[in-house]
Coordinates of C-alpha atoms in Angstrom, one line a residue:
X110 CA 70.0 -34.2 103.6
X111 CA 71.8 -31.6 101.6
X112 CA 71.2 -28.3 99.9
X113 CA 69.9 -30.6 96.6
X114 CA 66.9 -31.6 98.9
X115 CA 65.7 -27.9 99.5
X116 CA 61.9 -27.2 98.3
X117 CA 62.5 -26.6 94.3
X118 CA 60.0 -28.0 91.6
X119 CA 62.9 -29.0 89.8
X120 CA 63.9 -31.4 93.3
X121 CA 60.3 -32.6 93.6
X122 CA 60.1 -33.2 89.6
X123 CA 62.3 -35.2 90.1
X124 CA 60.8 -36.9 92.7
X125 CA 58.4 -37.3 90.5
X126 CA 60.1 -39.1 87.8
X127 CA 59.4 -36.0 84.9
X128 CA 61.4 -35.1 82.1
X129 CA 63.4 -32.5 83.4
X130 CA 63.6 -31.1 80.0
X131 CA 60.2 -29.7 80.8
X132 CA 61.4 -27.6 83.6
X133 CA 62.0 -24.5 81.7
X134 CA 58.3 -24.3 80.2
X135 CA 58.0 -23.4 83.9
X136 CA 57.7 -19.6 85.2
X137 CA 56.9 -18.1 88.7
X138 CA 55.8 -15.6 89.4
X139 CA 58.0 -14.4 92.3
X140 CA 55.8 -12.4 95.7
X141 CA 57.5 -10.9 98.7
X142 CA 54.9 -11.2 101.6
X143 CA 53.5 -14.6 100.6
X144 CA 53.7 -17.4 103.4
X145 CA 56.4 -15.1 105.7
X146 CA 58.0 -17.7 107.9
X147 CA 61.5 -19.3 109.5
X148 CA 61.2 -21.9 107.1
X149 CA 61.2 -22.0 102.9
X150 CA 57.4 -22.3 103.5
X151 CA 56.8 -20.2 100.1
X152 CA 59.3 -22.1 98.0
X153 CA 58.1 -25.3 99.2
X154 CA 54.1 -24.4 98.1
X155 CA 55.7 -23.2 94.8
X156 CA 57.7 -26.3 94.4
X157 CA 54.5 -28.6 94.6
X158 CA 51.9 -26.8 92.8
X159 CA 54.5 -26.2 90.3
X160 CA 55.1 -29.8 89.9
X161 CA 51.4 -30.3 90.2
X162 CA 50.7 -28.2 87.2
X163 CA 53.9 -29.2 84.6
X164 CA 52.5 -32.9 85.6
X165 CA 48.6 -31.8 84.4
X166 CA 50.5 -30.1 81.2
X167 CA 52.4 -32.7 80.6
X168 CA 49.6 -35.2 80.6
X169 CA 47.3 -33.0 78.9
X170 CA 50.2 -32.2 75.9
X171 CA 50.3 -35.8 75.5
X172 CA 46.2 -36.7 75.2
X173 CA 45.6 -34.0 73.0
X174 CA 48.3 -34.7 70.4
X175 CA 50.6 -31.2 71.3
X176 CA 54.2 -31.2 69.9
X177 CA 54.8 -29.3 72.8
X178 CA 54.0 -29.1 76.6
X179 CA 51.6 -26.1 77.8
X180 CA 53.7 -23.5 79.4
X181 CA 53.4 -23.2 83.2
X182 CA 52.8 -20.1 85.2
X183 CA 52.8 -20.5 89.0
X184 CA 52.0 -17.3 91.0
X185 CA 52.6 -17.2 94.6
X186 CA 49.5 -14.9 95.3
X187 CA 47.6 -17.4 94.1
X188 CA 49.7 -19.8 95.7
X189 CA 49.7 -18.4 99.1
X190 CA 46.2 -17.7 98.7
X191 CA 44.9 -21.4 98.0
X192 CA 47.2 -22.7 100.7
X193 CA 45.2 -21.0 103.2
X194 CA 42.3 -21.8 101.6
X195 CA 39.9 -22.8 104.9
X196 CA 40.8 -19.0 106.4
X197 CA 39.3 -17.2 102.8
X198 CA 36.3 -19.7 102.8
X199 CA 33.1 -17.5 103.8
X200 CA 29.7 -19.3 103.6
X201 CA 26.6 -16.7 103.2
X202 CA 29.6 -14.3 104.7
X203 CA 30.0 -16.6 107.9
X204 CA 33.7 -17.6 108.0
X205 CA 34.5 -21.0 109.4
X206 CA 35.9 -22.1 113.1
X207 CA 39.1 -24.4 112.0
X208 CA 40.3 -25.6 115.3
X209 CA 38.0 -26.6 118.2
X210 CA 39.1 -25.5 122.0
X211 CA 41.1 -28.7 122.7
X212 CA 43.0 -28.3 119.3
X213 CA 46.0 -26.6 120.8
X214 CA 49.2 -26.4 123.1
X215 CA 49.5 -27.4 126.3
X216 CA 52.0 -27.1 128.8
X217 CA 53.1 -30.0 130.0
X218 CA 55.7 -30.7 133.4
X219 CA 58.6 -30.8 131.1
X220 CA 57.9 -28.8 128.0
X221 CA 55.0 -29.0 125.2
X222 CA 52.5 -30.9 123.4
X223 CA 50.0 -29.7 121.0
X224 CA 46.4 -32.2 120.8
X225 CA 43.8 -32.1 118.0
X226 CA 40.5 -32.7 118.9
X227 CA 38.9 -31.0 116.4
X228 CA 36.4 -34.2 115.8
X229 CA 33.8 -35.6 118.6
X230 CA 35.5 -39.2 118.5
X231 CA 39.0 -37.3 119.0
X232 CA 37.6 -35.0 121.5
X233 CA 35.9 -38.0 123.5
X234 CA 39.4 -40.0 123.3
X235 CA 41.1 -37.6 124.4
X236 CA 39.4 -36.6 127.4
X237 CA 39.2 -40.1 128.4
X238 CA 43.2 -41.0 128.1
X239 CA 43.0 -38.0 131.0
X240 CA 40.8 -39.2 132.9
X241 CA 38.7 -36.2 132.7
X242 CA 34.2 -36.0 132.1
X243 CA 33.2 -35.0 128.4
X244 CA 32.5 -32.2 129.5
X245 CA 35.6 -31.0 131.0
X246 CA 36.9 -27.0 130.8
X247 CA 39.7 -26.2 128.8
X248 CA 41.3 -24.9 132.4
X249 CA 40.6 -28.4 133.5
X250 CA 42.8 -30.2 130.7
X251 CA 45.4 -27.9 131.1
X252 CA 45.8 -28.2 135.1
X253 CA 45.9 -32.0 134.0
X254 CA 48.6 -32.1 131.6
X255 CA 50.6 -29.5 133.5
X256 CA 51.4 -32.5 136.2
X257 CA 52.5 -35.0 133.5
X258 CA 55.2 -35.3 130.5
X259 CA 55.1 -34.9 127.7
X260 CA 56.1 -37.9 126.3
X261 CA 53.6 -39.9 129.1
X262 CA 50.8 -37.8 127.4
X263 CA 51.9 -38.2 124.3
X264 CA 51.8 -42.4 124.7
X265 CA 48.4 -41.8 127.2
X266 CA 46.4 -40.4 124.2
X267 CA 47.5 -42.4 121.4
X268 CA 46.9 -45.6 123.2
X269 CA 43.4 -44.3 123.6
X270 CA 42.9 -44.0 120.1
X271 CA 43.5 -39.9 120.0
X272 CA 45.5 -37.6 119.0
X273 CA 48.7 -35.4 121.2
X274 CA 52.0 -35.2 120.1
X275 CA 55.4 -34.1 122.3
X276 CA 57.3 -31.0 121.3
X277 CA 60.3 -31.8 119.9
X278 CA 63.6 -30.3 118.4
X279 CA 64.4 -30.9 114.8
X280 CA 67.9 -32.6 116.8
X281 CA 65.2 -35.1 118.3
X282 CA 63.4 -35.5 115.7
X283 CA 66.5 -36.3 114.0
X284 CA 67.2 -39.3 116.7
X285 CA 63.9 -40.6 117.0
X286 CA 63.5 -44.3 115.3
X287 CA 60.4 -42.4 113.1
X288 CA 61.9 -39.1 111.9
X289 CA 65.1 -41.5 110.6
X290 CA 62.3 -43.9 108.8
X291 CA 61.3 -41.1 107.5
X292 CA 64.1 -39.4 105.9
X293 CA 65.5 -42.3 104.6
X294 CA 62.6 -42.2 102.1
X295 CA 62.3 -40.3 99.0
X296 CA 59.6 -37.2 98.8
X297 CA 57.3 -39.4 97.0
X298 CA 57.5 -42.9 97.1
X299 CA 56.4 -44.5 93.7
X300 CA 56.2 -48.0 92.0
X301 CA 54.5 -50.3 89.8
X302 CA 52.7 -53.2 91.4
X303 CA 51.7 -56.0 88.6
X304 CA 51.4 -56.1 85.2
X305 CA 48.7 -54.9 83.4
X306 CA 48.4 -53.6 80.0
X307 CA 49.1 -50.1 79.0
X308 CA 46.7 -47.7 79.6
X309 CA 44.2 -46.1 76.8
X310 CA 42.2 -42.9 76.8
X311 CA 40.4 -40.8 74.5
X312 CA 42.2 -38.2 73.1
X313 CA 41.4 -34.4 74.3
X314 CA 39.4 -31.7 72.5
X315 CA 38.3 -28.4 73.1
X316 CA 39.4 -25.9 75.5
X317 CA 40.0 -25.2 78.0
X318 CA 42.5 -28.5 78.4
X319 CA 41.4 -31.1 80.8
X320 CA 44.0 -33.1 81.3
X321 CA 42.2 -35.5 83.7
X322 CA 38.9 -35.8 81.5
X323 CA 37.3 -39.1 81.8
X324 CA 39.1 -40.2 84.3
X325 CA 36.8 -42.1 87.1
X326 CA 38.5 -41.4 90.6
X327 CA 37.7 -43.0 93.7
X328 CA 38.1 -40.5 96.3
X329 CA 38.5 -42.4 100.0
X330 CA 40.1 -38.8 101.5
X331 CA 39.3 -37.0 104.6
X332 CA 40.5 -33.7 106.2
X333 CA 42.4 -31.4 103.9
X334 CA 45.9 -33.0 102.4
X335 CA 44.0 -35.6 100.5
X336 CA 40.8 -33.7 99.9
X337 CA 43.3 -30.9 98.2
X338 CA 44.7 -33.6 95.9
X339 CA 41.2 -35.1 94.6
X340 CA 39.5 -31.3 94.5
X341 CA 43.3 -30.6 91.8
X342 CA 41.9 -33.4 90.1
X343 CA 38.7 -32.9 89.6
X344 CA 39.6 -29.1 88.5
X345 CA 41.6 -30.8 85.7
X346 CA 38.4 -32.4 84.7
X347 CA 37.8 -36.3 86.3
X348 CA 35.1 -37.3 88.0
X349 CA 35.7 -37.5 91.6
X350 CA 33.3 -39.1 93.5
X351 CA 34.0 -39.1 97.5
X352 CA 32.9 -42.0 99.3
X353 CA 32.5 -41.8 103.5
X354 CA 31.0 -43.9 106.1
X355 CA 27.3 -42.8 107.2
X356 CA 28.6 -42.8 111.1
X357 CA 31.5 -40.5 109.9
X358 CA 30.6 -37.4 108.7
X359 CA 32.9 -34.7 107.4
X360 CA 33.2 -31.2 109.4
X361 CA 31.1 -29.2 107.4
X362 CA 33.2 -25.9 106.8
X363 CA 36.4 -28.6 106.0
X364 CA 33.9 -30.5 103.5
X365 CA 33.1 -27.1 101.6
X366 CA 36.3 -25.8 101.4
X367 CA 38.2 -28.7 99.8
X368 CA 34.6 -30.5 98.1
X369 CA 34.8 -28.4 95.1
X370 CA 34.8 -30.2 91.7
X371 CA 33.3 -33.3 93.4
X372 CA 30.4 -35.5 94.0
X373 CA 30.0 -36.6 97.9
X374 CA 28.1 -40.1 98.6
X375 CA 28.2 -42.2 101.9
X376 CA 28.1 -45.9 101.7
X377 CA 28.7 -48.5 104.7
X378 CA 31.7 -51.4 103.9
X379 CA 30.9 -52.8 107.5
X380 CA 27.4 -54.0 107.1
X381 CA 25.2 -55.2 104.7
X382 CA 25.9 -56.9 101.1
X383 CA 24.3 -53.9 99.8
X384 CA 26.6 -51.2 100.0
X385 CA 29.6 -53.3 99.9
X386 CA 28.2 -54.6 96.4
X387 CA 27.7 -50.7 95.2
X388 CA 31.7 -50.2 96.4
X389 CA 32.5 -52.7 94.4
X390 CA 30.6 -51.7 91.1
X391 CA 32.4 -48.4 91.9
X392 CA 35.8 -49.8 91.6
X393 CA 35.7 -51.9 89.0
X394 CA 35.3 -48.9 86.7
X395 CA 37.6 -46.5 88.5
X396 CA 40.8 -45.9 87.2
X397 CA 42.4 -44.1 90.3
X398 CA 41.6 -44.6 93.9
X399 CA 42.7 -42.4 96.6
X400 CA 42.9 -43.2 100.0
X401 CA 43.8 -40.6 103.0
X402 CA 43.2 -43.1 106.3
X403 CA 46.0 -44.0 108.3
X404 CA 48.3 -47.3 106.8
X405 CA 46.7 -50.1 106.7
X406 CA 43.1 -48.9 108.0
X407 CA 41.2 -50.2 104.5
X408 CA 43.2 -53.6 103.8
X409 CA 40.5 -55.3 105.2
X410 CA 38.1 -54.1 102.6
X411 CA 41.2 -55.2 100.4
X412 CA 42.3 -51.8 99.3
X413 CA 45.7 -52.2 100.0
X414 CA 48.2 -51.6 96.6
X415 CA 49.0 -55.4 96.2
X416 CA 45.2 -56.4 96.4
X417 CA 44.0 -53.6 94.1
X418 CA 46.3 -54.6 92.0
X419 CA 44.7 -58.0 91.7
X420 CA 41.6 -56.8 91.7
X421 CA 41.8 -54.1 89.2
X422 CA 44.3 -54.1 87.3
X423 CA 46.2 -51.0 85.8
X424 CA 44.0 -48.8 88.5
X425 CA 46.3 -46.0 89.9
X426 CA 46.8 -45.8 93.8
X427 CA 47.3 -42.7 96.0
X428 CA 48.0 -43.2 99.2
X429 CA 48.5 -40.4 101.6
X430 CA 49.3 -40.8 105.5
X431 CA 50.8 -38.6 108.4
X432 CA 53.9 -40.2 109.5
X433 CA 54.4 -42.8 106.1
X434 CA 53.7 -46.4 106.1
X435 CA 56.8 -47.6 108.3
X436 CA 58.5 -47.1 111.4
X437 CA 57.6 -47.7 114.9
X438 CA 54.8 -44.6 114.0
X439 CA 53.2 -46.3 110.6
X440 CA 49.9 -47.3 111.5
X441 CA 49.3 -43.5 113.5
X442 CA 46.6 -40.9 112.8
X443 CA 48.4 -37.3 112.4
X444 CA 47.5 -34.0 111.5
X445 CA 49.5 -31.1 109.6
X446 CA 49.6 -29.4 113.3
X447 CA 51.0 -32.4 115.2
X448 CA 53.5 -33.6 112.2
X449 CA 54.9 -29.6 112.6
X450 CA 55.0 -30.5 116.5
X451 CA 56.8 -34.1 116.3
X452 CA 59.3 -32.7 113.2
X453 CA 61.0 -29.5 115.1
X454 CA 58.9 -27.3 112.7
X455 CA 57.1 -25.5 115.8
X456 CA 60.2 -25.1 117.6
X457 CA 62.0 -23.8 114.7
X458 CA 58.9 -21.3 114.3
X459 CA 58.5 -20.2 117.9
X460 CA 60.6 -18.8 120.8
X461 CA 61.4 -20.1 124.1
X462 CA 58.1 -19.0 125.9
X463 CA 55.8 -20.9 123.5
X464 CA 56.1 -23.2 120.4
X465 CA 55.0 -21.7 116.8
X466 CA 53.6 -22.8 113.4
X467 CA 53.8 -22.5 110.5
X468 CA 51.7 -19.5 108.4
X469 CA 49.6 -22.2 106.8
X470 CA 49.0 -25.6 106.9
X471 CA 51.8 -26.0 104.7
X472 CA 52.0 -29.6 104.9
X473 CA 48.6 -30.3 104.2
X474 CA 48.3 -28.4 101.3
X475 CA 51.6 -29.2 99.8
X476 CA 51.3 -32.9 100.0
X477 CA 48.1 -32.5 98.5
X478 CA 49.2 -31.1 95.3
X479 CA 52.3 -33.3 95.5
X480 CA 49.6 -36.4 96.0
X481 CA 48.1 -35.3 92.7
X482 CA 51.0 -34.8 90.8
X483 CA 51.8 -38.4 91.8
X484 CA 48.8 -39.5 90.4
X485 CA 48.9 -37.3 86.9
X486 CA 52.6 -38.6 86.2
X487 CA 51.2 -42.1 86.9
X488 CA 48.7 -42.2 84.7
X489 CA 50.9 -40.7 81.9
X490 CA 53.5 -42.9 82.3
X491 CA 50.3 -46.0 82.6
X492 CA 49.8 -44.9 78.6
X493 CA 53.5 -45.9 77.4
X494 CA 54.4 -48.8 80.2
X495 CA 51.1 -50.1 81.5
X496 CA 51.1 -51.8 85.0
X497 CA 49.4 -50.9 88.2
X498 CA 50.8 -47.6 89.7
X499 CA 51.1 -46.0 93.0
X500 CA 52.1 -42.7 94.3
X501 CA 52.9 -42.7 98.6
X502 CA 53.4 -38.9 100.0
X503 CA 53.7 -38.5 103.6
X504 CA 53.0 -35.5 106.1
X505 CA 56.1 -36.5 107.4
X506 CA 58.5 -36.5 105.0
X507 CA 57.3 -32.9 103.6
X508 CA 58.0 -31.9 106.8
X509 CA 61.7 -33.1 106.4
X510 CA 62.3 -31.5 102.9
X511 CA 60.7 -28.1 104.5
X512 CA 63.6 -27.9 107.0
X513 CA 66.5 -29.7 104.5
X514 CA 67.4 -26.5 102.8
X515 CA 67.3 -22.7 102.1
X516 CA 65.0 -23.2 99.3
X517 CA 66.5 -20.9 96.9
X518 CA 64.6 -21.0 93.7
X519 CA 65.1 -22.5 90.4
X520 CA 63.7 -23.2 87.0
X521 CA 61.8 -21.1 84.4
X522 CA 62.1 -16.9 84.2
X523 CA 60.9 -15.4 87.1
X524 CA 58.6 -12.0 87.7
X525 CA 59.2 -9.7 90.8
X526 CA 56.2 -8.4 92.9
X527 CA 54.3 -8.5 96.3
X528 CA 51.7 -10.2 97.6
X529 CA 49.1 -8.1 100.1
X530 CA 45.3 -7.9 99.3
X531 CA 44.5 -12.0 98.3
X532 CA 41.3 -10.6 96.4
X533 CA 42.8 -11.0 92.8
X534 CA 42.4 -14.9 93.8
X535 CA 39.2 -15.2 95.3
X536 CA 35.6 -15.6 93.6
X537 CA 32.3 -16.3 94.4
X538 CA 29.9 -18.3 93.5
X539 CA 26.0 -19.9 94.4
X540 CA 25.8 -23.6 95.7
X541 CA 23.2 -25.6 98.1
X542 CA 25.2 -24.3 101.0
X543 CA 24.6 -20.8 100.9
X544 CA 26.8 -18.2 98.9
X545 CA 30.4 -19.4 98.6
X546 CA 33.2 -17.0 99.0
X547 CA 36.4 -19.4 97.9
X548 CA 39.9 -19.0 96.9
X549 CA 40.8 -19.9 93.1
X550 CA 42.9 -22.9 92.5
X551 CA 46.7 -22.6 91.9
X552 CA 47.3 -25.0 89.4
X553 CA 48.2 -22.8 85.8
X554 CA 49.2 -23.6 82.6
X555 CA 48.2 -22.1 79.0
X556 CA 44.8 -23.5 78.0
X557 CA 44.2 -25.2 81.3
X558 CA 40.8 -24.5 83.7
X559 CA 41.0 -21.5 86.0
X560 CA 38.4 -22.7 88.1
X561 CA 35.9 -26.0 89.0
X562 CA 33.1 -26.3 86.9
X563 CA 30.8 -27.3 90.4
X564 CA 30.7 -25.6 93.6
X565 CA 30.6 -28.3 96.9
X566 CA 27.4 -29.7 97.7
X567 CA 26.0 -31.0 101.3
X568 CA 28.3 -33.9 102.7
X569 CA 26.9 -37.4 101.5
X570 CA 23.8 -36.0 99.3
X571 CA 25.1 -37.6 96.3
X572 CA 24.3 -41.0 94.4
X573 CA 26.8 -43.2 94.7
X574 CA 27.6 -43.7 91.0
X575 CA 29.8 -42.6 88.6
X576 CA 28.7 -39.6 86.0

């Protein structure tokens, strides 16, 4: 990679496939103290809600008739702010617990490796690829994985279905068959699949601009990276509807934090003609799906991009996944904590005596908005060209355009200023769960929302329809 590839929204525009004419209807709003790290972490949440939002105005420009596109404002408080989002979330004033005991380092005989086990199933895995009782001590696992390396714990886990990644050096990273899959692929990968013909919606009124109104979208997203991308959405005004399994239910702090905007229903593709029938009423009127489970973990409910696209023609696809869709590592679960482990990121970020991280779970929430703004430029470029469009962000490679460059910043004037209390981008609000204390969504441009028009509600309570 070169110094081209450092996090700037004019690098992942471009990604994107916009207009780079638009660029200078961009301005940031420059804050020293926002996401203080090693790493270009600032620039790089900049870079993708700032694409994230010139995508949103330049769809919404073009459904409500405007000569010109919205101008776009991005503020790193309320950047930094929302990329933290989970830490600011209180519920009736209680704030949430966002990594369970196992979630952490470990040493290991050799060096490192950082588990997640934040979920029963990954807890349960993981204490069984150690041979340990569920309900073994957090001395216990360490006293285990001290005797053992890294790598062998690494391989243990993941053939047991969990989750434990080796420390490794950007350098290894570098060498290692995945991290070069990786890198050989652009930020976002994008295509058409099909042909189908071009796309019609209703033109916009009224204000604020919604640039996403009456759009239907399928939301098949868990954790936060995908969840952050369907909640941008259904800010910009389309009805998001997130489906789950019954026998799969979301953490609830994780569910209220990133369920704003949206409708949450639970329906079972496994058993029964029922459910599978109401999934399939569902899609047939959706015109973006949204899927956030590891590659190829829904083709056999035939959700992959060549079968959707045979199924529903002209329907956009976002697919998100940890590691991309390729390499020996394709078809692996990952988290934002891990992907920083595997990439160098938490060597770069820490010191000899113990790995580091990154200020936020910068990954996460920057492939989120990059996920959406994948989606936004598809559907505007569905309206002129028509076809069946998908937009593929990684965990992964984020990770590898965080640590290509110095990020130095580009595109639109710039204001100077510092970032310390985060309260000028928090609000409140009621909901079923209890008083909300949230932080405001990033995504700015002149006439857009400034926040959802629905607070979450309880995981799975809704009907599985479409407004």
């Amino acid at each position: 990679m070169t110094h081209s590839d450092a996090p700037t929204t004019e690098f992942a525009w471009t990604a994107l496939g916009g207009d780079p004419d638009l660029l200078p209807r961009l301005s940031t709003v420059v804050r020293s103290g926002a996401l203080e790290a090693r790493l270009p972490v600032r620039e790089l949440a900049r870079a993708c809600v700032g694409a994230c939002a010139l995508a949103a105005a330049e769809l919404g420009a073009r459904r409500a008739g405007l000569a010109d596109v919205p101008e776009v404002r991005v503020d790193d408080g309320a950047v930094a702010t929302a990329f933290v989002s989970e830490r600011h979330l209180l519920v009736d004033g209680r704030a949430p617990v966002t990594f369970a005991p196992l979630s952490r380092f470990w040493r290991t005989a050799d060096g490192w490796v950082r588990t997640h086990a934040n979920y029963p199933h990954h807890r349960a895995r993981l204490l069984g690829a150690l041979g340990l009782p569920d309900d073994a001590s957090v001395e216990a696992v360490a006293g285990c994985l001290a005797e053992r390396s890294a790598v062998e714990v690494e391989d243990a886990v993941y053939a047991a279905g969990g989750l434990a990644v080796a420390l490794r050096t950007p350098e290894e990273w570098a060498r290692h068959e995945q991290g070069a899959a990786v890198a050989g692929q652009p930020l976002v990968e994008r295509g058409t699949l099909g042909s189908a013909v071009s796309r019609s919606l209703p033109p916009l009124a009224g204000d604020p601009l919604s640039p996403a109104a009456g759009l239907r979208v399928l939301d098949l997203t868990r954790v936060i990276a995908g969840p952050v991308a369907t909640r941008t959405l259904a800010l910009l005004g389309a009805d998001v509807l997130r489906v789950d399994p019954p026998g799969l239910p979301e953490l609830a702090d994780q569910h209220a934090d990133t369920g704003f905007g949206k409708r949450s229903a639970t329906l079972d593709l496994t058993a029964g003609r029922h459910d599978r029938q109401v999934f399939e009423e569902l899609l047939a009127s959706a015109d973006v799906i949204v899927t956030g489970y590891r590659p190829g973990a829904l083709d056999r409910f035939g959700l992959s991009p060549q079968a959707l696209a045979e199924r529903r023609p002209g329907i956009v696809v976002g697919q998100l996944s940890a590691w991309g869709a390729y390499g020996p590592w394709g078809g692996r679960r990952g988290f934002d904590s891990l992907v920083q482990v595997a990439t160098g990121i938490a060597a770069l970020e820490g010191a000899e005596e113990k790995p580091g991280a990154l200020p936020a779970q910068a990954l996460d929430h920057g492939t989120g908005y990059l996920l959406a703004a994948g989606v936004l430029r598809a559907v505007t470029e569905g309206l002129d060209e028509g076809g069946t469009r998908f937009a593929r962000p990684a965990l992964g490679r984020t990770a590898a355009w965080l640590t290509a460059g110095d990020g130095a910043g580009r595109g639109g004037a710039t204001e100077e200023a510092s970032y310390g209390d985060p309260a000028p981008w928090l609000a409140e609000a009621d909901s079923a769960l209890g008083r909300l204390r949230y932080a405001l969504p990033p995504v700015s441009f002149a006439g857009g929302p400034s926040d959802w028009s629905r607070p979450p509600g309880p995981w799975g309570a809704d009907s599985p329809r479409w407004v």
